[in-house]
Tab-separated table of C-alpha atoms in Angstrom:
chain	number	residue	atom	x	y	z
U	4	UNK	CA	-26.456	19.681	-9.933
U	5	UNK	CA	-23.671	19.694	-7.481
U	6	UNK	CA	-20.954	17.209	-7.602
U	7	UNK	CA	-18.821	19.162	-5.342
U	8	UNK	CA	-19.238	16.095	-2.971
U	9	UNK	CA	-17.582	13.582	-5.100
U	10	UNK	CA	-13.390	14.596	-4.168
U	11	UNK	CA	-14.636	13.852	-0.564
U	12	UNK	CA	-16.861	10.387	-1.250
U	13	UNK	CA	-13.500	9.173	-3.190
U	14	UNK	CA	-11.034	10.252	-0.078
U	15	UNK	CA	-13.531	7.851	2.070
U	16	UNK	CA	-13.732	5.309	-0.746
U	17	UNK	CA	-9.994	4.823	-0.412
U	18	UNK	CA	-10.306	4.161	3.361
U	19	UNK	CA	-12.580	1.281	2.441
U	20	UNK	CA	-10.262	0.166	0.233
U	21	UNK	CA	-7.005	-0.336	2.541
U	22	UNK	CA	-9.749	-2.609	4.178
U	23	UNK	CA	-10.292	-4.438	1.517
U	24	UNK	CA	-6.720	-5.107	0.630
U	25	UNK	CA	-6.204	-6.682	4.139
U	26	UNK	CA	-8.951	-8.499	4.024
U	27	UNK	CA	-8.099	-10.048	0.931
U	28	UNK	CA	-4.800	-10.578	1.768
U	29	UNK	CA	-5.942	-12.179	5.529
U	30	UNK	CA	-8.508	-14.544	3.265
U	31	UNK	CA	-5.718	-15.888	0.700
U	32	UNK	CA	-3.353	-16.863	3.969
U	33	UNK	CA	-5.927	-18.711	5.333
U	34	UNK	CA	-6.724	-20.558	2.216
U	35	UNK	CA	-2.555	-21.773	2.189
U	36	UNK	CA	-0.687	-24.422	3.802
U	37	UNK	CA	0.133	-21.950	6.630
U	38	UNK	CA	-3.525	-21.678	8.187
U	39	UNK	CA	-3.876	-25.432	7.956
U	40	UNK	CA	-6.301	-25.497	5.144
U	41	UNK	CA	-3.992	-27.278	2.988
U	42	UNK	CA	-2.000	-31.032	3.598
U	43	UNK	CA	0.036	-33.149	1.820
U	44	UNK	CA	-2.382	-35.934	1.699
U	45	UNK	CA	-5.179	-33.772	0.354
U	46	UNK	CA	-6.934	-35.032	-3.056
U	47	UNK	CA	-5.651	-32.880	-5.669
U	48	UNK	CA	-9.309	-31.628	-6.874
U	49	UNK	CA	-9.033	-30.396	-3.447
U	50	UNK	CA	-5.716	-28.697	-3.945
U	51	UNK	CA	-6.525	-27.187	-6.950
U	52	UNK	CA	-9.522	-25.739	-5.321
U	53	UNK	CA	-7.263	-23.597	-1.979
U	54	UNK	CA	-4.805	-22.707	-4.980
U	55	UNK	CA	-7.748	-21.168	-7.177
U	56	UNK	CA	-9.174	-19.382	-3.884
U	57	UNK	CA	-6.145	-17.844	-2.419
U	58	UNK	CA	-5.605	-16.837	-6.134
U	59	UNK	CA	-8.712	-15.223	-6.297
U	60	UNK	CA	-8.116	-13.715	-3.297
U	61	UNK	CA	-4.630	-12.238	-3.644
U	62	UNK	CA	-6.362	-10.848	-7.067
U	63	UNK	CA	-8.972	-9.313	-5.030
U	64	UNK	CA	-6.372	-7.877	-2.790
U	65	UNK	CA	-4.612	-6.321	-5.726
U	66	UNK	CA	-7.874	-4.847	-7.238
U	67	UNK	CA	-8.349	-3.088	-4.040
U	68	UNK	CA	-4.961	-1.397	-3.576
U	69	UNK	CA	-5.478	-0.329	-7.594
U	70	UNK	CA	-8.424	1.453	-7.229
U	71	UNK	CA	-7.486	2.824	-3.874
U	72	UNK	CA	-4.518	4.427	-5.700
U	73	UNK	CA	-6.873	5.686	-8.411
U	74	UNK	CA	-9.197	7.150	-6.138
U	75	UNK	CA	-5.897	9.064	-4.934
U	76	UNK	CA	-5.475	10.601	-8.396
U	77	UNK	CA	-9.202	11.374	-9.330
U	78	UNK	CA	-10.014	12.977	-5.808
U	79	UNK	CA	-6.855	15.870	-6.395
U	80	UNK	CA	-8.191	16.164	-9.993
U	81	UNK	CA	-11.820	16.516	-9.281
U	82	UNK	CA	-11.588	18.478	-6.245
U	83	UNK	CA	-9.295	21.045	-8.293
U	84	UNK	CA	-11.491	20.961	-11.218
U	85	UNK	CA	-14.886	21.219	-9.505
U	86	UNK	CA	-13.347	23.922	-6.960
U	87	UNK	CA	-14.632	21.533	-4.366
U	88	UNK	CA	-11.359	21.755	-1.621
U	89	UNK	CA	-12.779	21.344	1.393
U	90	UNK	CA	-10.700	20.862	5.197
U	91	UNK	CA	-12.672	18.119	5.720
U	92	UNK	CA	-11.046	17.001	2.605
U	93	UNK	CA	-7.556	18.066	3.015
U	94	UNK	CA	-7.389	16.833	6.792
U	95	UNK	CA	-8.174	13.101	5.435
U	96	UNK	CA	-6.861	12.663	2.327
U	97	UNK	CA	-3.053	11.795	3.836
U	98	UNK	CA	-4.908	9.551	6.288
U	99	UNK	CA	-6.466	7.852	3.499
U	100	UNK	CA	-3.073	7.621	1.800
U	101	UNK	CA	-1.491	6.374	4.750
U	102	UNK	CA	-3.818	3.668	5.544
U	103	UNK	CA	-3.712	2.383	1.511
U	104	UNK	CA	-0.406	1.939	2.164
U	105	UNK	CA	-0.119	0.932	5.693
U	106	UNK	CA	-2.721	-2.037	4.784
U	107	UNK	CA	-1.013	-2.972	1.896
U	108	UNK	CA	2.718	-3.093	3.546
U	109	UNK	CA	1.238	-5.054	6.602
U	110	UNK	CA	0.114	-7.824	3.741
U	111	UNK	CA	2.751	-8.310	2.267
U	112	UNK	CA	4.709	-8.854	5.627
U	113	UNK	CA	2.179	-11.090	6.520
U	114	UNK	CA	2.738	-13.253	3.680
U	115	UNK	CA	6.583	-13.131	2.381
U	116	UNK	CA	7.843	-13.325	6.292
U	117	UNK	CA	10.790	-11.808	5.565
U	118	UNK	CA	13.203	-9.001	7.661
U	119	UNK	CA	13.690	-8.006	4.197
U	120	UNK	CA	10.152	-6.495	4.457
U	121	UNK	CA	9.337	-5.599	7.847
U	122	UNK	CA	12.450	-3.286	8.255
U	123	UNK	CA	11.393	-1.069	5.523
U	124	UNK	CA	7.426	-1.639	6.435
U	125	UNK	CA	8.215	-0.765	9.831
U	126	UNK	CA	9.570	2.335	9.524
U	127	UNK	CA	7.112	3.478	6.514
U	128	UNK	CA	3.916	2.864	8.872
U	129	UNK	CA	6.203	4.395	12.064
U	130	UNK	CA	6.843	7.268	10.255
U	131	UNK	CA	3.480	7.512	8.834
U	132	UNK	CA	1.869	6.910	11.973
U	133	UNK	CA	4.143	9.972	13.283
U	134	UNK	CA	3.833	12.531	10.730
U	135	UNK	CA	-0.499	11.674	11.042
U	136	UNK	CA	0.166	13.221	15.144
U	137	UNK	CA	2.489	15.746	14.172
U	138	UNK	CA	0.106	17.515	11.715
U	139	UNK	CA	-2.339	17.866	14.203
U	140	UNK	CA	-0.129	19.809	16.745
U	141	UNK	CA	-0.144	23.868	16.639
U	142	UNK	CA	3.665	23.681	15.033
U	143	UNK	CA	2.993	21.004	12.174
U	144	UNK	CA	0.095	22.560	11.165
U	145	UNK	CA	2.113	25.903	10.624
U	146	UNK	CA	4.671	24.156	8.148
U	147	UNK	CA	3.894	23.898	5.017
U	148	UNK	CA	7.107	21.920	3.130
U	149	UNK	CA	5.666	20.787	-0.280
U	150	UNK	CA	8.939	18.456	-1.506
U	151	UNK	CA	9.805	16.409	-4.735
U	152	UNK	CA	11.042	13.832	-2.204
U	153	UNK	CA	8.032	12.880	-0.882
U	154	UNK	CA	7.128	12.378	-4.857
U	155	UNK	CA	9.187	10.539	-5.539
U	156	UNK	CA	8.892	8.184	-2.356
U	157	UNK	CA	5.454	7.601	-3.442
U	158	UNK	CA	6.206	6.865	-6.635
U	159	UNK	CA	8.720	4.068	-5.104
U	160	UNK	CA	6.343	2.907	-2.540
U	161	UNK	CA	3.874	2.593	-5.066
U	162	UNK	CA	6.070	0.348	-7.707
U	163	UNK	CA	7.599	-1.705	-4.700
U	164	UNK	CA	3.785	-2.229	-3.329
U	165	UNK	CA	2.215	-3.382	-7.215
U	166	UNK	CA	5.102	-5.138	-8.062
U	167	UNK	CA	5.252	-7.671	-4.820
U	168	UNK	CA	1.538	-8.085	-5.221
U	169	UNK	CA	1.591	-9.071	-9.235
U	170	UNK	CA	3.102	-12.544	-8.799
U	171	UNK	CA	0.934	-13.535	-5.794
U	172	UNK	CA	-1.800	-12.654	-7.568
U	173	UNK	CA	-0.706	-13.848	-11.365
U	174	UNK	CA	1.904	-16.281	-11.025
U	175	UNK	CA	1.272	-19.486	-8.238
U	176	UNK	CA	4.131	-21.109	-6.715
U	177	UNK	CA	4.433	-24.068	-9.123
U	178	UNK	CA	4.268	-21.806	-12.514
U	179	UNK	CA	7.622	-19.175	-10.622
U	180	UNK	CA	9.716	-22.270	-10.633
U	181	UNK	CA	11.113	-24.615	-13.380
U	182	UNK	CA	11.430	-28.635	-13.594
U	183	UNK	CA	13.755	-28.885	-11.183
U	184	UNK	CA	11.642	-27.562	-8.773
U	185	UNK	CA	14.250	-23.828	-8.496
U	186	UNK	CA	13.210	-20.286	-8.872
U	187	UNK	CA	14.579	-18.653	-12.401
U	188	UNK	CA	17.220	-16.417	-11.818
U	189	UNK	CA	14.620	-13.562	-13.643
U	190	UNK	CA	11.810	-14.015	-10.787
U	191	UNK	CA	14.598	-13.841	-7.975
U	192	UNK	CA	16.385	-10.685	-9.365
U	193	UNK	CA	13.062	-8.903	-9.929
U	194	UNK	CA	12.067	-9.458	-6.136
U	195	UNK	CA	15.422	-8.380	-4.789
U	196	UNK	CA	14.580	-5.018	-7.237
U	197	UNK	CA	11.084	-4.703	-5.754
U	198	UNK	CA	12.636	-4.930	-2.295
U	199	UNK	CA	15.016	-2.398	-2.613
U	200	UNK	CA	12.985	-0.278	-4.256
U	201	UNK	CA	10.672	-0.618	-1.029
U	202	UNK	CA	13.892	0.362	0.838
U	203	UNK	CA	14.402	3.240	-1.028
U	204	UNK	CA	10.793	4.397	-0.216
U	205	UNK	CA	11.609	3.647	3.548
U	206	UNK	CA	14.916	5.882	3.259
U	207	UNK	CA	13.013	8.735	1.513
U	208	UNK	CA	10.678	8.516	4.075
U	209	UNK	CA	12.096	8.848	7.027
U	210	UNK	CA	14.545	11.665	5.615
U	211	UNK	CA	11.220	13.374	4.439
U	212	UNK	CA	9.929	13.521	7.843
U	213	UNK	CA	12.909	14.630	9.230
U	214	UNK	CA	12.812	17.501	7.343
U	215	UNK	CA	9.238	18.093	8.001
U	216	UNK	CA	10.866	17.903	11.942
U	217	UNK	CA	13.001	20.538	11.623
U	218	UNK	CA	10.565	22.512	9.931
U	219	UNK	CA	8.389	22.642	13.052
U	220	UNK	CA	11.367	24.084	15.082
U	221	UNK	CA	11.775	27.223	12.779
């Protein structure tokens, strides 16, 4: 039986996927005090119920980005193992990657409303955007510029990304703070980590597409 379809059925499940981690995220707002759904003078059975649901939802969010980044790793694998590289294959797979990502950074600005996150966001999904037109001209499809930096921004993107989701999806508001109603010092450090490890993705990236710039010009 052939199975030489599978790489290319995983690069298009991980489309669906930055889908679903928007959707999720775009559910779980609208459950919160920010869409309206939630007042002060609501009965707490009624409370408990949004906080459950937006929960569920950021989980659900989560779930999709994980398996959309797994789907990254077993399509590489399986298309190398089954000798199953296709162009079809290789033309999407960075779009797939891109749009993971893309759907994932625009949640999180959506929820933490921060300049702290749509600086960096911005120019990830900018450059992203970019790079996606440049590879289909005549002189970006001529360069090939494999790089360590572009590992390693992945690998940053990738912690940043998990570890900004993990408390909106494990830890609700009231459990991140102590009696006196404050943030520990532990939660706020770790988020100021996770953010500038998001800003070191954003750095890598645009110096990574720089380089792929200059490339085209040789």
């Amino acid at each position: 039986m052939d199975f030489k379809w599978i790489p290319n059925a995983l690069t298009i499940a991980r489309c669906a996927f930055a889908g679903l981690v928007i959707w999720g995220i775009w559910n779980a707002e609208l459950s919160g005090v920010a869409a309206g759904a939630v007042t002060p003078d609501m009965p707490p059975e009624d409370l408990l119920r949004h906080t459950v649901m937006q929960q569920l939802w950021y989980q659900f969010a989560l779930l999709g980005f994980l398996s959309g980044a797994l789907t990254d790793f077993l399509d590489g694998y399986l298309a190398r193992k089954l000798k199953a590289q296709s162009r079809f294959g290789v033309w999407l797979d960075p779009i797939a990657d891109k749009l993971l990502v893309g759907a994932a950074l625009l949640g999180l600005a959506m929820v933490l409303k921060t300049w702290l996150i749509y600086l960096p966001a911005a120019a990830i999904i900018g450059r992203d955007v970019f790079m996606t037109w440049l590879r289909t001209t005549p002189a970006g499809k001529a360069v090939v510029d494999p790089s360590n930096l572009a590992k390693w921004k992945t690998g940053f993107e990738m912690a940043a990304i998990i570890g900004l989701m993990l408390p909106l999806a494990f830890a609700p508001a009231d459990m991140a703070a102590d009696a006196s109603g404050a943030t520990p010092l532990v939660f706020v450090i770790g988020s100021y980590m996770l953010v500038g490890l998001l800003w070191v993705a954003a750095a890598l990236s645009l110096i990574t597409g720089w380089r792929y710039i200059r490339a085209t010009r040789r």
